[in-house]
Short mmCIF file of C-alpha atoms in Angstrom, two decimals:
data_model
loop_
_atom_site.label_atom_id
_atom_site.label_comp_id
_atom_site.label_asym_id
_atom_site.label_seq_id
_atom_site.Cartn_x
_atom_site.Cartn_y
_atom_site.Cartn_z
CA MET A 1 -4.83 -158.86 -233.24
CA LYS A 2 -7.74 -160.76 -233.93
CA LYS A 3 -9.17 -163.22 -231.62
CA GLN A 4 -9.69 -166.72 -232.63
CA SER A 5 -12.95 -168.40 -231.76
CA GLY A 6 -13.52 -172.10 -231.84
CA PHE A 7 -14.90 -174.90 -229.75
CA THR A 8 -14.16 -175.41 -226.17
CA LEU A 9 -12.90 -178.55 -224.90
CA ILE A 10 -16.23 -179.07 -222.89
CA GLU A 11 -18.13 -178.23 -225.99
CA LEU A 12 -16.41 -181.20 -227.81
CA VAL A 13 -16.73 -183.71 -224.91
CA ILE A 14 -20.55 -182.93 -225.11
CA VAL A 15 -20.53 -183.48 -228.68
CA VAL A 16 -18.84 -186.54 -228.57
CA VAL A 17 -21.10 -187.91 -225.87
CA ILE A 18 -24.34 -187.16 -227.50
CA LEU A 19 -23.06 -188.71 -230.34
CA GLY A 20 -21.81 -191.98 -228.47
CA PHE A 21 -25.63 -192.00 -227.03
CA LEU A 22 -27.01 -191.70 -230.53
CA ALA A 23 -24.51 -194.93 -231.79
CA VAL A 24 -25.52 -197.02 -228.77
CA THR A 25 -29.16 -196.65 -229.62
CA ALA A 26 -29.19 -196.25 -233.39
CA ILE A 27 -26.73 -199.37 -234.14
CA PRO A 28 -28.74 -202.01 -232.98
CA LYS A 29 -31.49 -200.78 -234.89
CA PHE A 30 -29.67 -200.83 -238.07
CA LEU A 31 -28.09 -204.44 -237.16
CA ASP A 32 -31.80 -205.80 -236.74
CA LEU A 33 -32.78 -204.37 -240.28
CA THR A 34 -32.21 -207.57 -242.08
CA ASP A 35 -34.67 -209.53 -239.71
CA GLN A 36 -37.14 -207.21 -239.96
CA ALA A 37 -36.91 -207.06 -243.85
CA GLN A 38 -37.07 -210.83 -243.87
CA GLN A 39 -40.30 -210.62 -241.80
CA ALA A 40 -41.78 -208.34 -243.87
CA ASN A 41 -40.86 -209.88 -246.75
CA ILE A 42 -42.69 -213.18 -245.68
CA GLU A 43 -45.70 -211.34 -244.63
CA GLY A 44 -45.99 -209.52 -247.73
CA MET A 45 -45.83 -212.64 -250.04
CA ALA A 46 -48.35 -214.52 -247.63
CA GLY A 47 -50.65 -211.23 -247.89
CA GLY A 48 -50.50 -211.21 -251.63
CA PHE A 49 -50.79 -214.84 -251.95
CA ALA A 50 -53.88 -214.82 -249.72
CA THR A 51 -55.42 -212.29 -251.74
CA GLY A 52 -54.65 -214.08 -254.82
CA VAL A 53 -56.40 -217.16 -253.64
CA SER A 54 -59.51 -215.21 -252.44
CA LEU A 55 -59.70 -213.48 -256.04
CA ALA A 56 -59.62 -216.73 -257.70
CA ARG A 57 -62.57 -217.77 -255.47
CA ALA A 58 -64.35 -214.90 -256.12
CA GLN A 59 -64.17 -215.14 -260.10
CA TRP A 60 -65.30 -218.61 -259.61
CA GLU A 61 -68.34 -217.75 -257.43
CA ALA A 62 -69.17 -214.71 -260.05
CA GLU A 63 -69.01 -216.80 -262.94
CA GLY A 64 -71.75 -219.37 -261.39
CA ARG A 65 -69.41 -221.84 -260.03
CA PRO A 66 -68.48 -223.63 -263.46
CA GLN A 67 -67.35 -227.39 -263.45
CA ASN A 68 -65.75 -229.28 -266.07
CA ALA A 69 -67.60 -232.44 -267.68
CA SER A 70 -65.98 -234.48 -264.94
CA ASN A 71 -67.97 -232.11 -262.29
CA ILE A 72 -64.50 -230.64 -260.92
CA ASN A 73 -64.62 -227.24 -260.14
CA LEU A 74 -62.42 -224.51 -262.25
CA VAL A 75 -61.88 -221.15 -263.29
CA ASP A 76 -59.79 -219.66 -265.76
CA TYR A 77 -57.70 -216.95 -263.24
CA ASP A 78 -55.95 -214.50 -265.43
CA GLY A 79 -55.45 -217.08 -268.59
CA THR A 80 -54.55 -219.96 -266.36
CA THR A 81 -57.12 -222.63 -265.84
CA PHE A 82 -57.25 -223.49 -261.87
CA TYR A 83 -58.57 -226.67 -260.55
CA LEU A 84 -60.67 -225.85 -257.33
CA THR A 85 -61.53 -227.95 -254.06
CA SER A 86 -64.73 -229.70 -254.25
CA GLU A 87 -67.08 -229.57 -251.06
CA VAL A 88 -66.87 -232.31 -248.51
CA ALA A 89 -69.10 -231.55 -245.50
CA GLY A 90 -67.52 -230.30 -242.66
CA SER A 91 -63.88 -230.55 -243.91
CA VAL A 92 -63.64 -229.02 -247.22
CA ARG A 93 -65.36 -225.61 -248.42
CA PRO A 94 -65.56 -225.38 -252.22
CA GLY A 95 -63.32 -223.32 -254.93
CA TYR A 96 -60.04 -222.75 -253.69
CA PRO A 97 -57.08 -223.55 -255.82
CA VAL A 98 -55.18 -226.94 -255.93
CA GLY A 99 -53.38 -226.66 -259.18
CA THR A 100 -53.32 -226.29 -263.20
CA ASP A 101 -53.42 -229.95 -264.24
CA SER A 102 -57.01 -231.78 -264.87
CA ASP A 103 -56.38 -234.27 -262.24
CA ASP A 104 -55.49 -231.88 -259.29
CA THR A 105 -57.46 -232.81 -256.22
CA LEU A 106 -56.68 -232.44 -252.66
CA ALA A 107 -56.03 -236.02 -252.70
CA ASN A 108 -53.03 -235.57 -255.29
CA LEU A 109 -51.70 -232.23 -254.06
CA ASP A 110 -47.85 -232.53 -254.26
CA ALA A 111 -45.20 -229.80 -254.33
CA SER A 112 -45.47 -229.50 -258.23
CA ASP A 113 -48.75 -228.41 -257.71
CA CYS A 114 -47.95 -225.93 -254.65
CA ILE A 115 -45.39 -224.29 -257.51
CA GLN A 116 -48.17 -224.23 -260.00
CA ILE A 117 -50.35 -222.25 -257.51
CA TRP A 118 -47.56 -219.86 -256.55
CA GLN A 119 -46.47 -219.16 -260.05
CA ASN A 120 -50.02 -218.42 -261.16
CA ILE A 121 -51.90 -217.06 -258.41
CA LEU A 122 -49.13 -214.25 -257.92
CA GLN A 123 -48.17 -211.31 -260.31
CA GLN A 124 -44.38 -211.80 -261.20
CA PRO A 125 -43.76 -213.87 -258.47
CA PRO A 126 -39.94 -214.82 -257.05
CA GLY A 127 -38.52 -217.84 -258.11
CA VAL A 128 -39.52 -220.87 -256.01
CA THR A 129 -38.42 -224.74 -256.06
CA SER A 130 -38.83 -227.99 -254.24
CA ASN A 131 -35.13 -228.98 -254.93
CA ILE A 132 -32.86 -228.03 -252.67
CA THR A 133 -30.09 -228.33 -254.86
CA THR A 134 -31.50 -226.18 -257.38
CA LEU A 135 -32.23 -223.68 -254.30
CA ASN A 136 -28.48 -223.63 -254.09
CA ASP A 137 -27.13 -223.45 -257.56
CA GLU A 138 -29.74 -220.77 -259.00
CA ASP A 139 -29.52 -217.04 -257.65
CA VAL A 140 -33.24 -216.68 -259.01
CA MET A 141 -34.73 -218.96 -256.49
CA SER A 142 -35.97 -216.79 -253.44
CA TYR A 143 -38.40 -219.48 -252.08
CA PHE A 144 -38.20 -223.22 -251.38
CA VAL A 145 -41.59 -225.22 -251.24
CA SER A 146 -42.48 -228.47 -249.78
CA GLN A 147 -45.78 -230.06 -249.38
CA SER A 148 -47.33 -232.07 -246.27
CA SER A 149 -50.17 -234.44 -245.79
CA SER A 150 -53.07 -235.08 -247.99
CA GLY A 151 -56.78 -234.44 -248.32
CA ALA A 152 -58.50 -231.71 -245.89
CA THR A 153 -54.99 -231.50 -244.36
CA ALA A 154 -53.01 -231.04 -247.29
CA LEU A 155 -50.38 -228.02 -246.87
CA CYS A 156 -48.26 -226.15 -249.40
CA HIS A 157 -45.59 -224.82 -247.28
CA TYR A 158 -43.53 -221.99 -248.75
CA TYR A 159 -39.97 -220.92 -246.97
CA LEU A 160 -37.98 -217.63 -247.44
CA LYS A 161 -34.61 -218.84 -248.79
CA GLU A 162 -32.60 -216.84 -246.81
CA THR A 163 -34.06 -217.65 -243.43
CA LEU A 164 -33.08 -221.49 -243.92
CA ALA A 165 -30.27 -223.03 -241.84
CA ARG A 166 -27.10 -223.82 -243.46
CA ASP A 167 -24.52 -226.67 -243.32
CA GLY A 168 -20.88 -226.53 -242.81
CA SER A 169 -20.51 -225.51 -246.74
CA GLY A 170 -22.93 -222.46 -246.48
CA ASN A 171 -25.47 -224.33 -248.45
CA PHE A 172 -29.08 -224.21 -247.67
CA VAL A 173 -30.75 -227.12 -246.02
CA ALA A 174 -34.24 -228.44 -246.86
CA PRO A 175 -36.40 -228.18 -243.69
CA THR A 176 -38.15 -231.43 -242.61
CA THR A 177 -41.39 -231.71 -244.24
CA GLY A 178 -44.05 -229.66 -242.86
CA ALA A 179 -41.68 -228.01 -240.05
CA THR A 180 -42.88 -224.83 -239.14
CA ASP A 181 -40.05 -224.21 -236.49
CA VAL A 182 -37.32 -223.41 -239.23
CA GLY A 183 -36.59 -220.14 -241.19
CA ASN A 184 -39.60 -217.63 -242.06
CA SER A 185 -42.47 -219.23 -243.86
CA PHE A 186 -45.97 -219.41 -244.61
CA VAL A 187 -48.61 -222.48 -245.33
CA TYR A 188 -51.63 -222.54 -247.54
CA GLN A 189 -54.20 -224.89 -246.89
CA ALA A 190 -56.73 -225.35 -249.97
CA SER A 191 -59.14 -227.05 -247.90
CA ASN A 192 -60.59 -223.79 -246.47
CA SER A 193 -58.03 -221.14 -247.67
CA SER A 194 -56.26 -220.56 -244.61
CA VAL A 195 -52.64 -218.62 -245.07
CA ILE A 196 -50.63 -218.90 -241.73
CA VAL A 197 -47.07 -217.06 -241.50
CA TYR A 198 -44.58 -218.40 -239.17
CA ILE A 199 -41.80 -216.13 -238.11
CA ASN A 200 -38.55 -218.02 -236.65
CA ASN A 201 -35.65 -215.70 -237.14
#
């Protein structure tokens, strides 16, 4: 007779224990991947946005700081005319994008200007809207934008859709204007080109 070989009960118990330890340490890592992906998303978009802003200003400098007939700074950035900040001693540095309309200044900066900057500073950007209904109705929108303050303290605030709060019906809720304690987001301050990331999830 041939002797049958196989696993002993002890060997099987050891394998089960090892698999249990692996599950206990690995499952929380997999559960946390969504939060990590959302954080990486907003940080990547903020980095690309900041790079685009720097490139627009560098092109403006390289072209000799061009202005239009009204002495407003502007640059043709990849086929789009960007109107740029004008220097105000101590509060506004010149040459940073504020929009694509000829009347765009920090005093007039609004959410539509923030959308224009987003759509033209980034190559193939994700969809962005300032309307919460549109955000909830259209799958192509990935970001919500709002604008706060004016002049040297004017901010464009970009929120990652999936990190916003939801109401009882499962719809995304618009954050309070200027809120930095809701969802993952970043702000752009055109007066000094700062881009600051906020992670809340």
